[in-house]
Every structure is written in C-alpha cells, then in structure tokens.
Coordinates of C-alpha atoms in Angstrom, one line a residue:
K1 CA -41.7 23.3 3.3
Q2 CA -44.5 20.6 3.3
W3 CA -44.1 19.6 -0.2
Y4 CA -40.4 19.5 0.5
Q5 CA -40.7 16.8 2.8
R6 CA -42.5 14.4 1.2
R7 CA -40.5 14.9 -2.1
V8 CA -38.0 14.1 -0.5
A9 CA -39.7 11.3 1.8
I10 CA -40.7 9.7 -1.8
T11 CA -37.3 9.7 -3.4
A12 CA -35.4 7.8 -0.4
G13 CA -38.5 5.2 -0.3
I14 CA -38.1 5.3 -4.0
M15 CA -34.1 4.4 -3.7
F16 CA -35.1 2.1 -1.5
L17 CA -37.3 0.2 -3.2
N18 CA -34.6 -0.1 -5.7
T19 CA -32.2 -1.0 -3.5
L20 CA -34.2 -4.4 -2.4
I21 CA -35.4 -4.8 -5.8
F22 CA -32.4 -4.6 -7.9
N23 CA -30.0 -5.7 -4.9
N24 CA -26.3 -5.0 -6.1
L25 CA -25.4 -6.6 -9.7
S26 CA -28.3 -6.4 -10.8
F27 CA -26.5 -3.7 -13.9
L28 CA -24.6 -7.0 -14.8
P29 CA -27.2 -8.2 -17.9
M30 CA -26.7 -5.0 -19.5
L31 CA -23.0 -4.9 -19.7
N32 CA -22.8 -7.8 -22.5
V33 CA -19.5 -9.4 -21.4
N34 CA -18.1 -11.9 -21.1
D35 CA -17.7 -14.5 -18.3
D36 CA -14.4 -13.7 -17.3
A37 CA -14.5 -10.6 -17.0
L38 CA -17.3 -11.1 -14.3
E39 CA -14.8 -12.7 -12.2
S40 CA -13.3 -9.3 -11.2
L41 CA -16.8 -7.5 -9.8
Q42 CA -16.5 -10.1 -6.8
F43 CA -14.7 -7.0 -5.0
F44 CA -18.0 -4.9 -5.8
T45 CA -20.5 -8.1 -3.8
N46 CA -20.4 -8.1 -0.4
N47 CA -20.8 -10.9 2.5
L48 CA -23.4 -9.2 4.8
S49 CA -26.1 -10.6 6.1
P50 CA -29.6 -9.7 4.1
T51 CA -30.7 -6.7 6.8
A52 CA -27.6 -5.5 6.3
S53 CA -27.1 -5.7 2.6
V54 CA -30.1 -3.7 2.2
L55 CA -28.7 -1.3 4.7
F56 CA -25.3 -0.9 3.0
D57 CA -27.2 -0.4 -0.8
F58 CA -28.9 2.0 0.8
S59 CA -26.7 3.6 1.9
Q60 CA -24.3 3.6 -1.4
E61 CA -27.3 4.7 -3.5
L62 CA -28.7 7.6 -1.4
C63 CA -24.8 8.6 -0.9
N64 CA -23.6 8.3 -4.6
Y65 CA -26.4 11.0 -5.7
V66 CA -25.9 12.8 -3.0
G67 CA -22.6 13.1 -3.4
N68 CA -22.2 13.3 -6.9
F69 CA -24.6 16.6 -6.6
Y70 CA -21.8 17.7 -3.6
I71 CA -19.2 17.1 -6.4
L72 CA -20.4 17.4 -9.9
G73 CA -23.2 19.5 -9.5
P74 CA -25.1 20.0 -12.9
H75 CA -23.1 19.3 -15.1
Q76 CA -24.1 16.7 -17.4
E77 CA -20.8 15.9 -19.2
A78 CA -19.6 15.2 -15.6
I79 CA -22.8 13.0 -15.0
Q80 CA -22.4 11.3 -18.2
T81 CA -18.9 9.8 -17.1
M82 CA -20.3 9.0 -13.6
Y83 CA -22.2 6.0 -15.0
W84 CA -19.8 5.6 -18.8
D85 CA -17.1 7.1 -19.8
T86 CA -17.2 8.9 -22.6
D87 CA -15.7 9.5 -25.7
K88 CA -13.6 11.9 -23.8
T89 CA -12.3 9.9 -20.3
T90 CA -11.4 6.3 -21.4
K91 CA -8.9 4.6 -21.0
V92 CA -6.7 5.9 -24.0
F93 CA -6.8 9.6 -22.8
W94 CA -6.2 8.7 -19.3
R95 CA -2.9 7.2 -20.5
K96 CA -2.0 10.5 -22.9
Q97 CA -2.3 12.1 -19.6
L98 CA -0.1 10.2 -17.4
S99 CA 2.7 10.2 -20.4
D100 CA 2.8 13.1 -21.0
Q101 CA 3.4 14.5 -17.1
G102 CA 6.7 11.2 -17.5
A103 CA 5.1 9.0 -15.2
R104 CA 5.4 5.2 -16.1
I105 CA 2.5 3.0 -17.6
P106 CA 2.5 -0.2 -19.4
T107 CA 4.1 -0.5 -22.8
E108 CA 0.9 -0.3 -25.1
I109 CA 1.5 -3.1 -27.7
G110 CA -1.4 -3.3 -30.0
V111 CA -4.3 -1.4 -30.4
W112 CA -8.1 -3.5 -31.3
D113 CA -10.2 -1.1 -33.0
G114 CA -13.4 -3.6 -32.7
D115 CA -13.2 -5.4 -35.9
K116 CA -8.4 -4.8 -36.9
L117 CA -6.2 -5.6 -34.6
E118 CA -3.1 -3.4 -35.4
L119 CA 0.4 -4.4 -33.2
K120 CA 3.1 -1.4 -32.5
E121 CA 5.3 -4.2 -30.9
K122 CA 6.9 -7.3 -31.2
L123 CA 4.7 -10.7 -29.2
E124 CA 7.6 -12.6 -28.2
E125 CA 9.6 -9.9 -26.5
Y126 CA 6.7 -10.6 -23.9
K127 CA 5.7 -13.0 -21.6
S128 CA 2.2 -12.1 -20.1
L129 CA -0.3 -9.1 -21.8
L130 CA -3.5 -7.7 -21.1
I131 CA -6.7 -6.2 -23.2
K132 CA -8.2 -3.5 -21.5
V133 CA -11.8 -2.4 -23.1
T134 CA -11.0 1.5 -23.6
D135 CA -14.2 2.4 -21.9
S136 CA -14.8 -0.3 -19.4
C137 CA -14.3 0.0 -16.1
M138 CA -14.0 -1.9 -12.1
G139 CA -11.5 -4.6 -14.5
I140 CA -14.5 -5.7 -16.6
G141 CA -13.4 -6.6 -19.6
D142 CA -10.1 -8.0 -18.3
L143 CA -8.2 -10.8 -20.1
F144 CA -4.5 -11.7 -19.0
L145 CA -2.9 -13.6 -21.4
R146 CA 0.2 -15.7 -21.6
H147 CA 2.7 -16.4 -24.2
G148 CA 2.9 -19.9 -24.7
N149 CA -0.4 -20.7 -23.3
D150 CA -3.4 -18.7 -24.6
Y151 CA -1.5 -17.7 -27.9
K152 CA 1.7 -18.3 -29.3
S153 CA 1.4 -16.3 -32.9
P154 CA -0.4 -12.6 -33.5
E155 CA -2.5 -14.8 -35.6
D156 CA -3.9 -16.7 -32.3
I157 CA -4.1 -12.7 -30.1
E158 CA -6.9 -11.6 -33.1
Q159 CA -8.6 -14.7 -32.9
I160 CA -9.4 -13.5 -29.5
F161 CA -10.4 -9.8 -29.5
Q162 CA -12.9 -11.6 -32.4
S163 CA -14.3 -14.2 -30.7
K164 CA -14.1 -12.6 -27.0
Y165 CA -14.4 -8.6 -28.4
P166 CA -16.5 -8.0 -31.4
G167 CA -17.0 -4.0 -31.8
K168 CA -15.6 -3.5 -28.6
P169 CA -12.5 -1.1 -29.0
C170 CA -9.6 -2.5 -26.4
L171 CA -5.9 -1.7 -25.9
L172 CA -3.8 -3.8 -25.3
I173 CA -0.9 -4.2 -22.8
E174 CA 2.3 -5.4 -21.3
F175 CA 1.4 -7.5 -18.2
I176 CA 3.3 -6.0 -14.7
A177 CA 4.0 -8.0 -12.7
A178 CA 3.9 -6.5 -8.9
H179 CA 6.8 -6.3 -6.0
P180 CA 6.9 -9.5 -4.7
D181 CA 7.1 -8.8 -1.8
L182 CA 3.6 -6.9 -1.6
K183 CA 1.9 -9.1 -3.9
V184 CA -0.6 -8.2 -5.9
H185 CA -2.1 -5.2 -5.0
S186 CA -3.7 -1.4 -6.1
L187 CA -3.1 2.0 -5.1
D188 CA -5.7 4.3 -5.2
I189 CA -4.3 8.3 -4.8
L190 CA -7.3 10.6 -4.4
T191 CA -7.1 13.9 -5.9
A192 CA -9.7 17.0 -5.5
K193 CA -9.4 20.4 -7.3
D194 CA -11.0 23.1 -5.4
P195 CA -13.2 25.7 -7.4
T196 CA -9.9 28.3 -7.5
G197 CA -8.6 25.2 -8.9
N198 CA -5.8 24.3 -6.8
V199 CA -5.3 20.2 -6.4
Q200 CA -4.6 18.8 -2.8
L201 CA -4.2 14.9 -2.4
V202 CA -7.3 14.1 -0.6
D203 CA -5.9 10.3 0.4
I204 CA -4.1 7.0 -0.7
V205 CA -5.6 3.4 0.2
V206 CA -4.1 0.4 -1.0
W207 CA -6.4 -2.6 -2.1
A208 CA -4.2 -5.9 -1.1
G209 CA -4.8 -9.7 0.1
S210 CA -5.7 -10.8 -3.3
A211 CA -5.5 -14.3 -4.8
S212 CA -5.9 -14.0 -8.5
E213 CA -4.1 -11.7 -10.9
T214 CA -6.1 -8.3 -9.9
S215 CA -6.6 -6.6 -6.8
H216 CA -10.7 -6.6 -7.3
G217 CA -9.8 -10.1 -5.8
A218 CA -8.5 -8.3 -2.8
T219 CA -9.7 -8.4 1.0
N220 CA -7.5 -6.2 2.9
C221 CA -7.7 -2.4 2.5
Y222 CA -5.2 0.1 4.3
M223 CA -4.6 3.6 4.5
I224 CA -0.8 5.0 3.8
D225 CA 0.6 7.9 4.8
P226 CA 2.1 9.8 1.8
H227 CA 5.3 11.0 3.9
T228 CA 6.8 7.4 5.2
G229 CA 4.5 5.1 2.4
L230 CA 3.6 2.8 5.5
T231 CA 0.5 1.8 6.1
C232 CA -0.6 3.2 9.3
N233 CA -4.7 2.4 9.7
Y234 CA -7.6 0.3 8.1
G235 CA -9.2 1.0 5.4
K236 CA -12.3 -1.0 6.5
W237 CA -14.6 1.4 5.8
Y238 CA -14.6 1.1 1.9
N239 CA -16.1 -2.1 1.1
P240 CA -17.9 -4.8 2.9
N241 CA -15.3 -7.6 1.8
F242 CA -12.5 -5.7 3.8
V243 CA -13.9 -5.9 7.4
N244 CA -11.9 -8.3 7.7
T245 CA -9.0 -6.8 7.2
S246 CA -6.1 -8.6 9.0
S247 CA -3.8 -6.3 11.0
E248 CA -0.8 -8.0 9.4
G249 CA -0.7 -5.0 6.7
L250 CA -0.4 -2.2 8.8
G251 CA 3.4 -0.9 8.9
V252 CA 4.1 -2.3 5.8
Y253 CA 6.8 -0.2 3.4
Y254 CA 4.7 0.5 -0.4
P255 CA 8.1 2.4 -1.9
G256 CA 8.1 5.9 -4.8
V257 CA 4.3 6.7 -2.5
A258 CA 5.6 10.3 -2.7
E259 CA 7.0 10.9 -6.1
A260 CA 3.5 9.1 -6.9
V261 CA 1.2 11.5 -4.6
V262 CA 3.7 14.1 -7.1
T263 CA 3.0 13.1 -10.4
A264 CA -0.9 12.0 -9.8
V265 CA -1.2 16.0 -8.6
E266 CA 0.1 17.4 -11.3
T267 CA -1.0 15.3 -13.8
H268 CA -4.4 16.4 -11.9
E269 CA -3.4 19.9 -12.3
S270 CA -2.9 19.3 -16.3
L271 CA -6.0 17.8 -17.0
P272 CA -8.3 19.8 -20.1
Y273 CA -11.5 19.8 -18.6
S274 CA -12.5 21.6 -15.3
W275 CA -15.3 19.0 -14.3
L276 CA -13.0 16.7 -14.1
N277 CA -12.5 17.4 -10.2
V278 CA -12.0 14.5 -8.6
V279 CA -9.5 12.1 -9.6
G280 CA -8.9 8.6 -8.6
W281 CA -5.7 7.2 -10.2
D282 CA -4.5 3.6 -10.1
C283 CA -0.5 2.6 -9.3
M284 CA 1.2 0.0 -8.2
V285 CA 4.7 -0.9 -6.9
T286 CA 6.6 -2.9 -9.2
E287 CA 9.3 -6.2 -8.7
D288 CA 12.0 -3.4 -9.4
S289 CA 10.6 -1.3 -7.2
D290 CA 9.2 1.3 -9.1
I291 CA 5.9 3.0 -9.9
V292 CA 4.2 1.8 -12.3
F293 CA 0.4 4.0 -13.5
F294 CA -2.4 2.5 -14.9
E295 CA -4.8 5.1 -15.1
G296 CA -7.2 7.6 -13.5
N297 CA -10.6 8.1 -12.9
L298 CA -13.4 9.9 -12.1
A299 CA -13.5 9.3 -8.6
A300 CA -17.7 9.6 -8.5
W301 CA -17.8 6.2 -7.1
R302 CA -14.9 6.4 -4.7
C303 CA -14.6 10.4 -3.1
P304 CA -18.6 9.9 -1.8
R305 CA -17.4 6.9 0.9
R306 CA -15.0 9.9 1.9
L307 CA -17.3 12.5 1.8
F308 CA -19.6 10.9 4.0
L309 CA -17.0 8.7 6.8
S310 CA -17.6 11.6 9.4
L311 CA -19.1 15.0 9.1
S312 CA -15.8 16.7 9.3
N313 CA -15.5 15.3 5.8
L314 CA -18.7 16.2 4.8
I315 CA -17.9 19.8 6.2
Y316 CA -14.7 19.4 4.9
F317 CA -15.7 18.7 1.3
I318 CA -18.6 20.9 1.2
G319 CA -16.5 23.7 2.3
Y320 CA -13.1 23.7 0.1
I321 CA -14.1 21.2 -2.6
S322 CA -17.9 21.5 -3.6
W323 CA -19.1 24.0 -5.9
V324 CA -22.0 24.3 -3.6
G325 CA -19.1 25.7 -0.3
N326 CA -17.8 28.4 -3.0

C-alpha cells in the first residue's frame, strides 16, 4: 500500500512539474504547421491568473489520462488515436461513415496527396473553399480560400498546396456558411457506446460567439436540450475561455438538432472499430437551416471534461460506459 501511495504521489508530482514547465501549448513547435493554422488554437488557451492556470492545466493533464484509462483501457490503437489520428481515423474515414448514413457533408472539391492535386469539381461553382489536413485536429492546418481573392485558377490552388502543405495529405472542400441568425458556431454532439454495444447520447454543447470564420475562436458555450433544440444552460465548465459566456445565448433555437442526434447515434453504431466507444460529432446549422456534419473524433479529450464534472457523472461512466465497471 505504501509503495502504491508513493508511486501515485511521484506520478502526480511529475505531471504537476510537467504542467509548470510545459504549460498549455508546449507541443506547438512539434506540429510543424504554418502560422495561419496557429490562429485557431486561441480556443485552447486561457486568460486565467498564473496560479489558476497551473491548477487548471494540472487538472486537465490528470483528468485526461485518468479519464482515458477509464474510457479506452489499455487498447494500444485507441491510445495512439488519442494523441494523433492513425490511417484508420483520418477525416476521409469520418466523412465516409457519415455519408454512408445519409448525413450531409461538405462537398469534396479535390484531394491533395502531398505532391499532386486531383480536382473532382469545377472551382468556379464555389465562392469559398476550405483546406483540411486529413490527419490533423483542433483546426490545425485549416485554410479558408475566397475565389477572386486567394485564387483564380486551379493552378493557384495547386501553388497554395505546394507552398503550404508539401507532403501533407489534404482535402479541398466547399466552405459552408452558418445560419445568419446563429452566426459562426459548432455543435458538439457526444455519443458513447457501452460494452454491450448500445450507443446513447451523452450531451450536446454549442460553441458560439466567434469573431472569426472558425468556431475555435468561440467565447460562449451552451448546453442544448436534444428534444427542443433550445440552449438550456451554460457550458462554462468546458474551457476557461467560456467563463464569461453571455446570458443572451440562452433560449436560442438550433433547428435540426433532434435529427442530428439520430444521425450521430446511427453512425456511431455502424463504426467498424469497437474501441471507438466515445465519439464527438462536429456539425453546424447552415443558412438553409439544414444540419451539415464535418467529422467525428474519438472523444478522448472531450469526454473526460464530462466524466469528472461531478461525482454522479463519474459513477455513471464507470458503471455504464467504461470497461472497468463491466
């Protein structure tokens, strides 16, 4: 028992020191991405005091690793995907899974294999485009392109890929505008599969209040009632950036939420890999009041936020979702 206590204390101490020394965005130099991509990471920074920042980052380190032990267990492929997508779980994979279930996804205009661009649609039919790195996350590598400003021909597009994304497989997809009343936002639908294979909705949050073209600049977060589609509570617990979430966003209606939940659950049920037991689905209400899905993600960083939010949440996850309690 004393050996176990010492080991826990040493591990916690190392993690605490790691937080002190490598605070928050220490991994950025390793990502080797262009400066434009780093702008989206403001969502993951915080404006807390130095003491509060250290405590928050330490809790995140501890919660993420302990939480993912409960969620993923010792499965090596799941652990690898927790850090970075493997070939099995790139954006190409998630788009196919969603498309197979009839979900609307942005049109694929072209594919960049790291060396050559293959166009599948006529560029002149789209006013704005978006480049997505296939194995990236958190909006890293995203680049918005406007016809007439950033490019005028296929050759311009290929030149952008050659200069900014050499050796990085990417997708060139249509840029879809958000509903004008809702402005830039992202719906985060979290689904979980228990050890018997049953998939259920955990919750829905919406990131809103972004002044940029991406939801990673969001400053507000709300919970959404899946039955009514109305924002019903604050999501200040999600991230320090959301502690000043405005009350004006409560009671706002997001059309199509109930149908989006059905699509998310059905897509999760059809996934070919059993270790994808918690998934976060990113979608948005379009200017036509439709729901467009962008991708899914193994919710290795999203789920622990819910798991340790309260003792009842922890008991529920261990009892009904985690392999530990079953």
